[in-house]
Short mmCIF file of C-alpha atoms in Angstrom, two decimals:
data_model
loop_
_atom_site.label_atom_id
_atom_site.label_comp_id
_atom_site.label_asym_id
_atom_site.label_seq_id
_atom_site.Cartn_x
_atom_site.Cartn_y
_atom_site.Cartn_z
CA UNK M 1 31.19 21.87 -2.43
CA UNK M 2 30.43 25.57 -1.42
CA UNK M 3 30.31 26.63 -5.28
CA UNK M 4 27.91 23.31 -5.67
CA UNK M 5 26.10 24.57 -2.97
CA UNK M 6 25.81 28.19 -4.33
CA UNK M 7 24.40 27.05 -7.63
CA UNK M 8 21.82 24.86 -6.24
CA UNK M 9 21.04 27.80 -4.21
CA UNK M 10 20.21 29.93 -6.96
CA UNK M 11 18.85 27.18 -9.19
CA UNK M 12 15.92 27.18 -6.22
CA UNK M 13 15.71 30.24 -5.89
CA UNK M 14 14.76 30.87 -9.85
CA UNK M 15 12.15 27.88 -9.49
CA UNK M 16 10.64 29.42 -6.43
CA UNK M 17 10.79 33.12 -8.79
CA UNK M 18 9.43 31.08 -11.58
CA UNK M 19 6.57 29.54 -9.61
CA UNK M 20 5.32 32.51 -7.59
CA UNK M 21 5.48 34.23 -11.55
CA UNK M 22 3.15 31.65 -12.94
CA UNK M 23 0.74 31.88 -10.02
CA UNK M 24 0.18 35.57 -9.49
CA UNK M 25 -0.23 35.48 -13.88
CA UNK M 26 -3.17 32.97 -13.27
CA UNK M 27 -5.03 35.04 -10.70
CA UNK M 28 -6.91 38.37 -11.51
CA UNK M 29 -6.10 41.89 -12.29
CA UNK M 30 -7.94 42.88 -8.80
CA UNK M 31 -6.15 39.67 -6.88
CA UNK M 32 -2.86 39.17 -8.13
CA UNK M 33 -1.43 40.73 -5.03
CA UNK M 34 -3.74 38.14 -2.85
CA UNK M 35 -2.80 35.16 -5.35
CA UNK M 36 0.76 35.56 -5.05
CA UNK M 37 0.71 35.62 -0.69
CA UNK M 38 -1.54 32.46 -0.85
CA UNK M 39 0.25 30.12 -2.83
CA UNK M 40 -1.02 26.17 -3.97
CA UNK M 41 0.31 23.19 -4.31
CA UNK M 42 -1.13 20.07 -5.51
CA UNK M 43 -1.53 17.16 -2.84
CA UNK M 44 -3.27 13.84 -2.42
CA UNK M 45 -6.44 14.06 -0.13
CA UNK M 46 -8.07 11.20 1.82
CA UNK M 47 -11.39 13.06 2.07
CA UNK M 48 -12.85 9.93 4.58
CA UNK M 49 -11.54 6.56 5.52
CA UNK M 50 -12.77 3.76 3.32
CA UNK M 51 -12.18 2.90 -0.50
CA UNK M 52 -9.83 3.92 -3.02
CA UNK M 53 -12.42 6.49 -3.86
CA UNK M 54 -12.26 8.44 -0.83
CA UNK M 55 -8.43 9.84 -2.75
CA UNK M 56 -8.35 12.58 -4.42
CA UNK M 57 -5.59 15.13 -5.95
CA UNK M 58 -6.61 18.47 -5.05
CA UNK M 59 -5.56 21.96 -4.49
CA UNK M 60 -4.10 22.87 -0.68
CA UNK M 61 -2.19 25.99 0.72
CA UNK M 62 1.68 25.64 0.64
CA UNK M 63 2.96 24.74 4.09
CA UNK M 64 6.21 26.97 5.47
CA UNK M 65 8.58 26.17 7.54
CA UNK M 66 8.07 26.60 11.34
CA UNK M 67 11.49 27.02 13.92
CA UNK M 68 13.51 23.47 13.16
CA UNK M 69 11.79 22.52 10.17
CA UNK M 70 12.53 22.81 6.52
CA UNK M 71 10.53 23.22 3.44
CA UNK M 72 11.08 20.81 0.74
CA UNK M 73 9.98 20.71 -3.07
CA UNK M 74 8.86 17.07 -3.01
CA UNK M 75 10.20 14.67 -6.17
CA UNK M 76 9.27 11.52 -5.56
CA UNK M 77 6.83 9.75 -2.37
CA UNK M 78 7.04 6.17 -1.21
CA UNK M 79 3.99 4.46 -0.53
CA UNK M 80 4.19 1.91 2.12
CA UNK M 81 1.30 -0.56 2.95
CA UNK M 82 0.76 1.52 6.12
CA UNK M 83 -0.83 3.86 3.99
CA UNK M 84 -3.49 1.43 2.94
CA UNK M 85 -4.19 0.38 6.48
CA UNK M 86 -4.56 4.12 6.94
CA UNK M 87 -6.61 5.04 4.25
CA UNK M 88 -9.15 2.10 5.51
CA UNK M 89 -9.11 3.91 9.26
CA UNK M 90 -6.96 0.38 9.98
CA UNK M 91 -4.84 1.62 12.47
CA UNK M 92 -4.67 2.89 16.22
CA UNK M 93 -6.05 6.28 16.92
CA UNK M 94 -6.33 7.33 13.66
CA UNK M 95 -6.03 10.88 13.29
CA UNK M 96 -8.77 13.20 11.87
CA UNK M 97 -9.65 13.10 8.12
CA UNK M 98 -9.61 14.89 5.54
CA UNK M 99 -5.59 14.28 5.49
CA UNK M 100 -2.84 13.92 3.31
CA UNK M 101 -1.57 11.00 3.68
CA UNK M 102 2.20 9.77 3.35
CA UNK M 103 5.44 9.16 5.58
CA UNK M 104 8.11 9.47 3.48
CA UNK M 105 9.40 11.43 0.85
CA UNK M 106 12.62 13.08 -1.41
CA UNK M 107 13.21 16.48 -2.73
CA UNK M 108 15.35 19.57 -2.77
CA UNK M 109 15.05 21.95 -0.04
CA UNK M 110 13.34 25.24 -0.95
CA UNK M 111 13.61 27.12 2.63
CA UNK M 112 14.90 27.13 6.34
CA UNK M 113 13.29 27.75 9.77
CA UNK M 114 14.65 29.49 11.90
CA UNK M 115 18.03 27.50 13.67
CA UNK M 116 18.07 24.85 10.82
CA UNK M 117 21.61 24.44 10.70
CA UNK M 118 23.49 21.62 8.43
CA UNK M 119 21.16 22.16 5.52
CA UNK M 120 21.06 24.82 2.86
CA UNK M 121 18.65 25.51 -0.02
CA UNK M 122 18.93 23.70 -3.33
CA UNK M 123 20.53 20.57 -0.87
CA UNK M 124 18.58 16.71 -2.04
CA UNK M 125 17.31 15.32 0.45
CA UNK M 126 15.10 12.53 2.05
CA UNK M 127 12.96 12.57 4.61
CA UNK M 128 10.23 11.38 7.04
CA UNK M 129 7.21 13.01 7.74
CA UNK M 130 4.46 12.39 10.21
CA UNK M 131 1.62 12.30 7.26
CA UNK M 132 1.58 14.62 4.42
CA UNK M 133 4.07 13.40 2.75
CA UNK M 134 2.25 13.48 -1.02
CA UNK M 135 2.24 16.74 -2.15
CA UNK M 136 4.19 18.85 -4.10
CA UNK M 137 5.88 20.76 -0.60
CA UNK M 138 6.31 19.78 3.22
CA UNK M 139 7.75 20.66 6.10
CA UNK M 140 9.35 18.68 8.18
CA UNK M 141 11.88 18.67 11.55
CA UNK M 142 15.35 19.00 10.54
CA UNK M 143 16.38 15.69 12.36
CA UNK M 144 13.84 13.69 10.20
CA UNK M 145 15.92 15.27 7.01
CA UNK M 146 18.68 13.72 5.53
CA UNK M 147 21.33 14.49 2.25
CA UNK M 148 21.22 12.26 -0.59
CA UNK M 149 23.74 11.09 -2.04
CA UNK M 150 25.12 12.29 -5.58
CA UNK M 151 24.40 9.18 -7.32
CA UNK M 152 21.55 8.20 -5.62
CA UNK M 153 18.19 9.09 -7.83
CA UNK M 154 14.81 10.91 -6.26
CA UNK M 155 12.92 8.16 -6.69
CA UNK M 156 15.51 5.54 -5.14
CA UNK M 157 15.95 8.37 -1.97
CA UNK M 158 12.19 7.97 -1.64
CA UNK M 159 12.32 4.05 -1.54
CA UNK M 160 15.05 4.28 1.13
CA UNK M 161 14.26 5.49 4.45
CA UNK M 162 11.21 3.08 5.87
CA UNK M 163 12.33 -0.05 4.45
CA UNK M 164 16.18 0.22 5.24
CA UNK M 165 15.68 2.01 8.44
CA UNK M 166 13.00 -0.70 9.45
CA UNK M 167 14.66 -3.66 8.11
CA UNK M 168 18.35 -2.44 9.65
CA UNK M 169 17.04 -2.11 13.44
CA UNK M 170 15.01 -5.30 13.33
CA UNK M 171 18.36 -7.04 12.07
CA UNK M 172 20.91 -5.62 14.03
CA UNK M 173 19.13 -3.25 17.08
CA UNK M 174 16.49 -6.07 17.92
CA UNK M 175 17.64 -9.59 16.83
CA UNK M 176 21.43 -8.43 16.66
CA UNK M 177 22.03 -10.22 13.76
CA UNK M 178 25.80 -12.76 13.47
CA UNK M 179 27.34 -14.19 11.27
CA UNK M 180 25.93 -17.83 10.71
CA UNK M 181 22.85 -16.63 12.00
CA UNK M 182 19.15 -17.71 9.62
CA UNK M 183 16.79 -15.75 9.17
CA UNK M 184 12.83 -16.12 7.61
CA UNK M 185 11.14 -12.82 6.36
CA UNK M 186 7.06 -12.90 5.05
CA UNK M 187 6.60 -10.83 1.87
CA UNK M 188 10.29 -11.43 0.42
CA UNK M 189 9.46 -9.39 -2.83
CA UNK M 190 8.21 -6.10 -0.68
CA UNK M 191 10.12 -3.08 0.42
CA UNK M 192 11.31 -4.34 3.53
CA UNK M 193 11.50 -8.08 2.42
CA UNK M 194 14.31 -6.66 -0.05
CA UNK M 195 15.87 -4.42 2.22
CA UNK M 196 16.58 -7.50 4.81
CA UNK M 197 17.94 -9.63 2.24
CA UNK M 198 20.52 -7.19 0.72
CA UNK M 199 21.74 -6.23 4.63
CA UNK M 200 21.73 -9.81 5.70
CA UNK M 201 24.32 -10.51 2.40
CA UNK M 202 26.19 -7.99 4.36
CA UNK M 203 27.20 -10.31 7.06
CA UNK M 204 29.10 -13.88 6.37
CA UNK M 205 27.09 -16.79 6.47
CA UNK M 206 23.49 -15.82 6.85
CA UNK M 207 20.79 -17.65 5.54
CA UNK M 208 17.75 -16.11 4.60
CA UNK M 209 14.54 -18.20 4.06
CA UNK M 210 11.70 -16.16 2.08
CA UNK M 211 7.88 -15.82 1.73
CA UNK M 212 6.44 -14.70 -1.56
CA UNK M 213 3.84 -14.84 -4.17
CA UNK M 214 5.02 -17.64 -6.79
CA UNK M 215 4.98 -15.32 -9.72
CA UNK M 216 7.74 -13.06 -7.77
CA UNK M 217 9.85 -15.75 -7.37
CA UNK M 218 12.02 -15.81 -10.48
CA UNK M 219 12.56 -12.26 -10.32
CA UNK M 220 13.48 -12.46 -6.13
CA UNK M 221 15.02 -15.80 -6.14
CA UNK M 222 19.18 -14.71 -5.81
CA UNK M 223 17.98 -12.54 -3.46
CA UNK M 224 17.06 -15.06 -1.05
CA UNK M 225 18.62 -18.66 -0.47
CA UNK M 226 15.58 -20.15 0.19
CA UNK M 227 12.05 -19.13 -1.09
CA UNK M 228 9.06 -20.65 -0.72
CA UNK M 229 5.36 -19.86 -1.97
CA UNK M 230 3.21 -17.46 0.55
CA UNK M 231 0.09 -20.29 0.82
CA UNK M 232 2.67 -23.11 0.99
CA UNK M 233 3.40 -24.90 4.26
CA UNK M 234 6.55 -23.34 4.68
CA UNK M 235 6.88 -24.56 8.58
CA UNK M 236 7.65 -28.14 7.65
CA UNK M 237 9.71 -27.47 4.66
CA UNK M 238 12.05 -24.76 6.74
CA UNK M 239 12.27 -28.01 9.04
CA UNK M 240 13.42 -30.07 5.85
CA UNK M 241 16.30 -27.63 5.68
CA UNK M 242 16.83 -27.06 9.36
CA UNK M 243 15.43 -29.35 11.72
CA UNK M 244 16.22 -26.47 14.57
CA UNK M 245 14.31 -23.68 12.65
CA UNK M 246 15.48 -20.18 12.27
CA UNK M 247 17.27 -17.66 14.59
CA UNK M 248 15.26 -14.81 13.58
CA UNK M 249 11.52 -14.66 11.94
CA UNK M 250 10.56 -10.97 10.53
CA UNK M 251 6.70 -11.24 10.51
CA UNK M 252 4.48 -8.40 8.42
CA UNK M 253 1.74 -10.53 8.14
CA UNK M 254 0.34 -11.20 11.58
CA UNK M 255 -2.75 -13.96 12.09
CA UNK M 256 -1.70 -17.18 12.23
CA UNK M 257 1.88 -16.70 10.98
CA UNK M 258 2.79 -15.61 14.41
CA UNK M 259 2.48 -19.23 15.62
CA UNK M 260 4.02 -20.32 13.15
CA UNK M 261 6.70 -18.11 13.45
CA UNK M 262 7.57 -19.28 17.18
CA UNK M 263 7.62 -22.44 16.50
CA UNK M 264 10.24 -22.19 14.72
CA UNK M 265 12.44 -20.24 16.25
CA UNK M 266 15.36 -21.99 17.96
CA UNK M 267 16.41 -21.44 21.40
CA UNK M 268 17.90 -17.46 22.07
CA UNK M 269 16.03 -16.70 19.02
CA UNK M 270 13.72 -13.97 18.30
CA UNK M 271 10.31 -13.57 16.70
CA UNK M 272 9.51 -9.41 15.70
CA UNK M 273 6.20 -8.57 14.56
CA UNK M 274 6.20 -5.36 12.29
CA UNK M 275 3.06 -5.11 10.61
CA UNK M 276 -0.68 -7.07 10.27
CA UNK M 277 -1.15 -7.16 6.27
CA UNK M 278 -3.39 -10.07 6.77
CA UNK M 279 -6.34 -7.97 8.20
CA UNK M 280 -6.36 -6.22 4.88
CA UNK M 281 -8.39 -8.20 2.46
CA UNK M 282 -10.68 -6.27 1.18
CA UNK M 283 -10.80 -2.34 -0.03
CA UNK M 284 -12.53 -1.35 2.91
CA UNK M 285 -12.01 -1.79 6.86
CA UNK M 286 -13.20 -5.20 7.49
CA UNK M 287 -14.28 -6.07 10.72
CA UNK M 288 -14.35 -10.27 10.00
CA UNK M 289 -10.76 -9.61 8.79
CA UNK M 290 -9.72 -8.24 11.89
CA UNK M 291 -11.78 -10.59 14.50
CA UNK M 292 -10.21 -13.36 11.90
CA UNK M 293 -6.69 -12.37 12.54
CA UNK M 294 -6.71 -11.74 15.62
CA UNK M 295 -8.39 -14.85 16.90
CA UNK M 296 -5.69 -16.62 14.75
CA UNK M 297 -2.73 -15.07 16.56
CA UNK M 298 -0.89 -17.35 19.06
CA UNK M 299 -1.69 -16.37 22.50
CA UNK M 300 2.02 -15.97 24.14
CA UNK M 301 2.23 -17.88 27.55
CA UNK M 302 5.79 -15.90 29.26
CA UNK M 303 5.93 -19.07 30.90
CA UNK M 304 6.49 -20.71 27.82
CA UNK M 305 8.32 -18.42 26.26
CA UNK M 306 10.92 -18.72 29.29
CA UNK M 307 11.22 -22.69 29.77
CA UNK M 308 11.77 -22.29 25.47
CA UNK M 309 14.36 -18.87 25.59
CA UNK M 310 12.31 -17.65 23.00
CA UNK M 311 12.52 -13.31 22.56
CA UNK M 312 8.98 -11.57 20.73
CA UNK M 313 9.10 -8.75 20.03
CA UNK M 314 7.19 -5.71 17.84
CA UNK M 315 8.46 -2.79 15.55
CA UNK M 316 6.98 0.30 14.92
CA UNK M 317 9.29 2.87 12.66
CA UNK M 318 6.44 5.49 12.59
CA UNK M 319 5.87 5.46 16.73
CA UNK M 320 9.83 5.29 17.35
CA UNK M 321 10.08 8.37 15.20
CA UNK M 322 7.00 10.19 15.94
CA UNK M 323 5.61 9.00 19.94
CA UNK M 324 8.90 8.01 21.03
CA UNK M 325 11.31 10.72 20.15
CA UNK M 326 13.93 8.41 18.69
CA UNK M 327 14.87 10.33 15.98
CA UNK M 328 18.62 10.71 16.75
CA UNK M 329 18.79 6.83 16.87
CA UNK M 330 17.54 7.03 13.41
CA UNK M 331 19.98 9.30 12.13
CA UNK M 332 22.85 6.89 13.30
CA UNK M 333 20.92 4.26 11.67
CA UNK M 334 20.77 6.34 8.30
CA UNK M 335 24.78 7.25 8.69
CA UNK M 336 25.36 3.45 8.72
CA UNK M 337 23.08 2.83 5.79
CA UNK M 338 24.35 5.58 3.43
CA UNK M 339 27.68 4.02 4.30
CA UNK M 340 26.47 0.84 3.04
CA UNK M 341 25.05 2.50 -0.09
CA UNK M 342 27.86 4.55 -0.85
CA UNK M 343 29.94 1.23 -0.71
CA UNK M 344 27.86 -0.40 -3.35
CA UNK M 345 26.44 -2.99 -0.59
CA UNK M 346 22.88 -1.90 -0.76
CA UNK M 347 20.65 -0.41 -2.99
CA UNK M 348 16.69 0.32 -3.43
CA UNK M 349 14.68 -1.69 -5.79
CA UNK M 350 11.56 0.08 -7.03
CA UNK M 351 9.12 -1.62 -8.35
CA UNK M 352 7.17 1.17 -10.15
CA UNK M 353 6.88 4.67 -10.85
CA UNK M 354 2.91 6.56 -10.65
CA UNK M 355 2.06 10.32 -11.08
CA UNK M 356 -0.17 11.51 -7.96
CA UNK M 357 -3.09 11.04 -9.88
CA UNK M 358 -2.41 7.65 -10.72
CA UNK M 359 -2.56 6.86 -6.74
CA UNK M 360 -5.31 4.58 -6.42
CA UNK M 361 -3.82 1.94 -9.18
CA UNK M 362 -0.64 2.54 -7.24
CA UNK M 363 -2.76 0.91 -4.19
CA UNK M 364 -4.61 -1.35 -5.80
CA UNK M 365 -0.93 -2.60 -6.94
CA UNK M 366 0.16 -2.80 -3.19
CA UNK M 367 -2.97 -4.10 -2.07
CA UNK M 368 -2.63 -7.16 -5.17
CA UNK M 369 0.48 -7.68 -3.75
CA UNK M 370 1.29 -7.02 -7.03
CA UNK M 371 4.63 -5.28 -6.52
CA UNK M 372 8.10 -6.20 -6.68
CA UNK M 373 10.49 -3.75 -4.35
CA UNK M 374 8.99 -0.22 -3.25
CA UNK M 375 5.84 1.93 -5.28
CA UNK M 376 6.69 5.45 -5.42
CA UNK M 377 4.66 8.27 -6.60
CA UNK M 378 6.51 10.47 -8.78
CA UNK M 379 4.95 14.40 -8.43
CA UNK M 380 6.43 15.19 -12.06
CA UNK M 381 4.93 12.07 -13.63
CA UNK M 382 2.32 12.91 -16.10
CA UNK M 383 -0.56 10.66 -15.68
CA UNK M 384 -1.80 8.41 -18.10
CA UNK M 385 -4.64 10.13 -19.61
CA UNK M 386 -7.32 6.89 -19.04
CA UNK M 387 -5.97 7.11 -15.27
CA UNK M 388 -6.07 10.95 -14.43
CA UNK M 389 -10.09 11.37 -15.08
CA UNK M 390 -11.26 9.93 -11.73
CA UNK M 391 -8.21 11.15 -9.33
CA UNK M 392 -7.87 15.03 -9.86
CA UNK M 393 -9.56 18.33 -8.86
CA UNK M 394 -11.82 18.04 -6.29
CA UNK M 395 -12.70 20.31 -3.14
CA UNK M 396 -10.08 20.59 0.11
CA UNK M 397 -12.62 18.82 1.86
CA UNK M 398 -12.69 15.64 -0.48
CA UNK M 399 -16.29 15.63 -1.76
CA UNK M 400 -16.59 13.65 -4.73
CA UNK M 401 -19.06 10.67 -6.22
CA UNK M 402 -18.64 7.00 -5.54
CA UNK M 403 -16.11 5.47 -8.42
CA UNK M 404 -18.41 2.95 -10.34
CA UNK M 405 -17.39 -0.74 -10.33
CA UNK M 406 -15.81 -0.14 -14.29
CA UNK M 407 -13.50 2.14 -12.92
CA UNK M 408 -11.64 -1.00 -11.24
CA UNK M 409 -10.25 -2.31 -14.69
CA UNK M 410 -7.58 1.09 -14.82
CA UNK M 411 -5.57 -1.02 -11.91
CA UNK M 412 -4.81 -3.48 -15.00
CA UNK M 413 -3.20 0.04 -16.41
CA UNK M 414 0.58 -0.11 -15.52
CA UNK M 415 2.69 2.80 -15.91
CA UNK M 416 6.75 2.97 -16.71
CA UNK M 417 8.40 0.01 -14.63
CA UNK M 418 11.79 0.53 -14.18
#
């Protein structure tokens, strides 16, 4: 392991050589010395809230690593329908644009802060970080890092930690998930919706009732032991199957699946709202879409909820990690998951691979609905040419012209699909 260690060590090292060689070449006779302190990296910019043509891949200073972080040459991003409710200005107290945008990531660690212990350069890792994740470096806290495993790819490392961690303490931290237990997830085919299904096969017994678009279904439907169509009336025909309803409902959608969702639960069980897809409908924030959903929601009488022993509850990954300070429950949850990998019981499914500059058809793939397991932005990925024109080179700041309405037909582009 130490000799492993040692070469990946110097392997880094020569990239890091290599890459500070081809910068202070590009720069002037008079500013090579200047180039070479001020390094760049290439990074997705959301320049405002709004459309997919407030993204842009430009040009930003390389981060380093502060006391308890490291620095990490990014591989492969996972993009997480968060990230459209953030690019739209969707979300609570939205922080301060332009941003780079992004919670999760994989790489190979390029340099320590100071007391970063456990780690060493040239290690693969994944990681979370609180925005900034797509870009070619970050810097993250050391407790939001962990190793990959040897046969686990970039791009599978990036599709791991929000929809395992997420689906994992929903299952087992919130609903504390038995054997014989049932169990009805919304968006079956997503990230997460694949994630529960794999660790609920990990427990005798469990059956899992599914949500999804009907064109998903023959590609999703072992994964699942019952699946129904998303704009079906899936209440009564979960009631076909069992008249008492489910123990556990895993809700992403929000609206009025959340009445839906409690009534059918069955007594002790528990209802966990972890996301509000439905007030995305269009590309923009939509103010009908929101008023909409949230008139739809059930309004929750404790009362009721009590004479019923009904549980509700929400999820937020990003606040636990972030607000909360919950990060070394997370890295027990990621020991028990790489145990699970490692023993061939789980494994991510990613739907699609996209160079940076291909990130708006990568959205306007999540946004469709289009996607089957986990969208990941690969930062070595050349773009296709047709894509690239519209996405690249701009200011820090994010100025750039409106997209015009033919620039919508690239999303019917699709790049390599594993």
């Amino acid at each position: 392991m130490a000799k492993e260690g040692a070469q990946r060590a110097e392997e880094t090292e020569q990239m890091i050589e290599k890459e500070g060689g081809k910068e202070a070449a590009e720069g002037s006779a008079t500013g090579s010395l200047r180039a070479a302190d001020t390094k760049e990296m290439r990074a997705v910019v959301l320049s405002a809230f709004g459309g997919l043509n407030k993204l842009r891949v430009s040009k930003k200073a390389m981060p380093e690593p502060q006391e308890g972080e490291l620095k990490i040459r990014v591989k492969a991003c996972g993009l997480n329908f968060i990230d459209l409710m953030v690019r739209q200005g969707n979300i609570d107290n939205p922080p301060k644009t332009p941003l780079v945008p992004g919670f999760e990531c994989s790489g190979i660690v390029e340099a320590l802060g100071d007391s970063v212990k456990g780690f060493e350069i040239g290690d693969r890792v994944m990681a979370f970080v609180n925005y900034n994740a797509w870009a070619e470096v970050v810097c993250t806290p050391v407790e939001f890092v962990y190793k990959i495993p040897d046969d686990m790819s970039f791009s599978e490392a990036a599709a791991f930690p929000m929809n395992f961690v997420t689906a994992y303490m929903m299952l087992f931290e919130v609903a504390n998930l038995r054997e014989g237990m049932s169990v009805l997830v919304h968006s079956a085919g997503g990230g997460v919706g694949q994630a529960v299904a794999q660790l609920c096969s990990t427990i005798p017994n469990v059956t899992v009732f599914g949500t999804a678009s009907s064109f998903k279904h023959e590609a999703i439907k072992d994964s699942v032991t019952h699946l129904f169509d998303r704009n079906a009336d899936y209440v009564q025909e979960i009631k076909r199957i069992s008249t008492e309803g489910v123990d556990i409902v895993l809700d992403c959608l929000c609206g009025e699946n959340t009445g839906k969702g409690l009534s059918l639960l069955k007594p002790l069980g528990t209802y966990i709202l972890y996301g509000s897809s439905n007030m995305v409908t269009g590309e923009t924030k939509s103010f009908f879409s929101f008023a909409k959903s949230w008139w739809q929601v059930e309004k929750v009488n404790p009362i009721k909820l009590y004479e019923e022993n009904k549980v509700i509850a929400g999820f937020s990954l990003l606040n636990l990690l972030f607000k909360q300070n919950r990060g070394g429950l997370i890295k027990g949850v990621m020991d028990k998951l790489l145990n699970l990998y490692n023993n061939k019981k789980i494994k991510p499914v990613v739907d699609s691979l996209w160079a940076l500059e291909e990130v708006k058809e990568a959205m306007q793939r999540i946004h469709d609905r289009g996607n089957i397991g986990k969208l990941i932005l690969d930062v070595e990925k050349a773009p296709t040419p047709l894509m690239a024109n519209d996405s690249t080179e701009t200011s820090e700041a994010g100025e750039e012209e409106e997209d015009h309405e033919g620039d919508n037909e690239n999303k019917e582009r699709m790049p390599f699909i594993q």
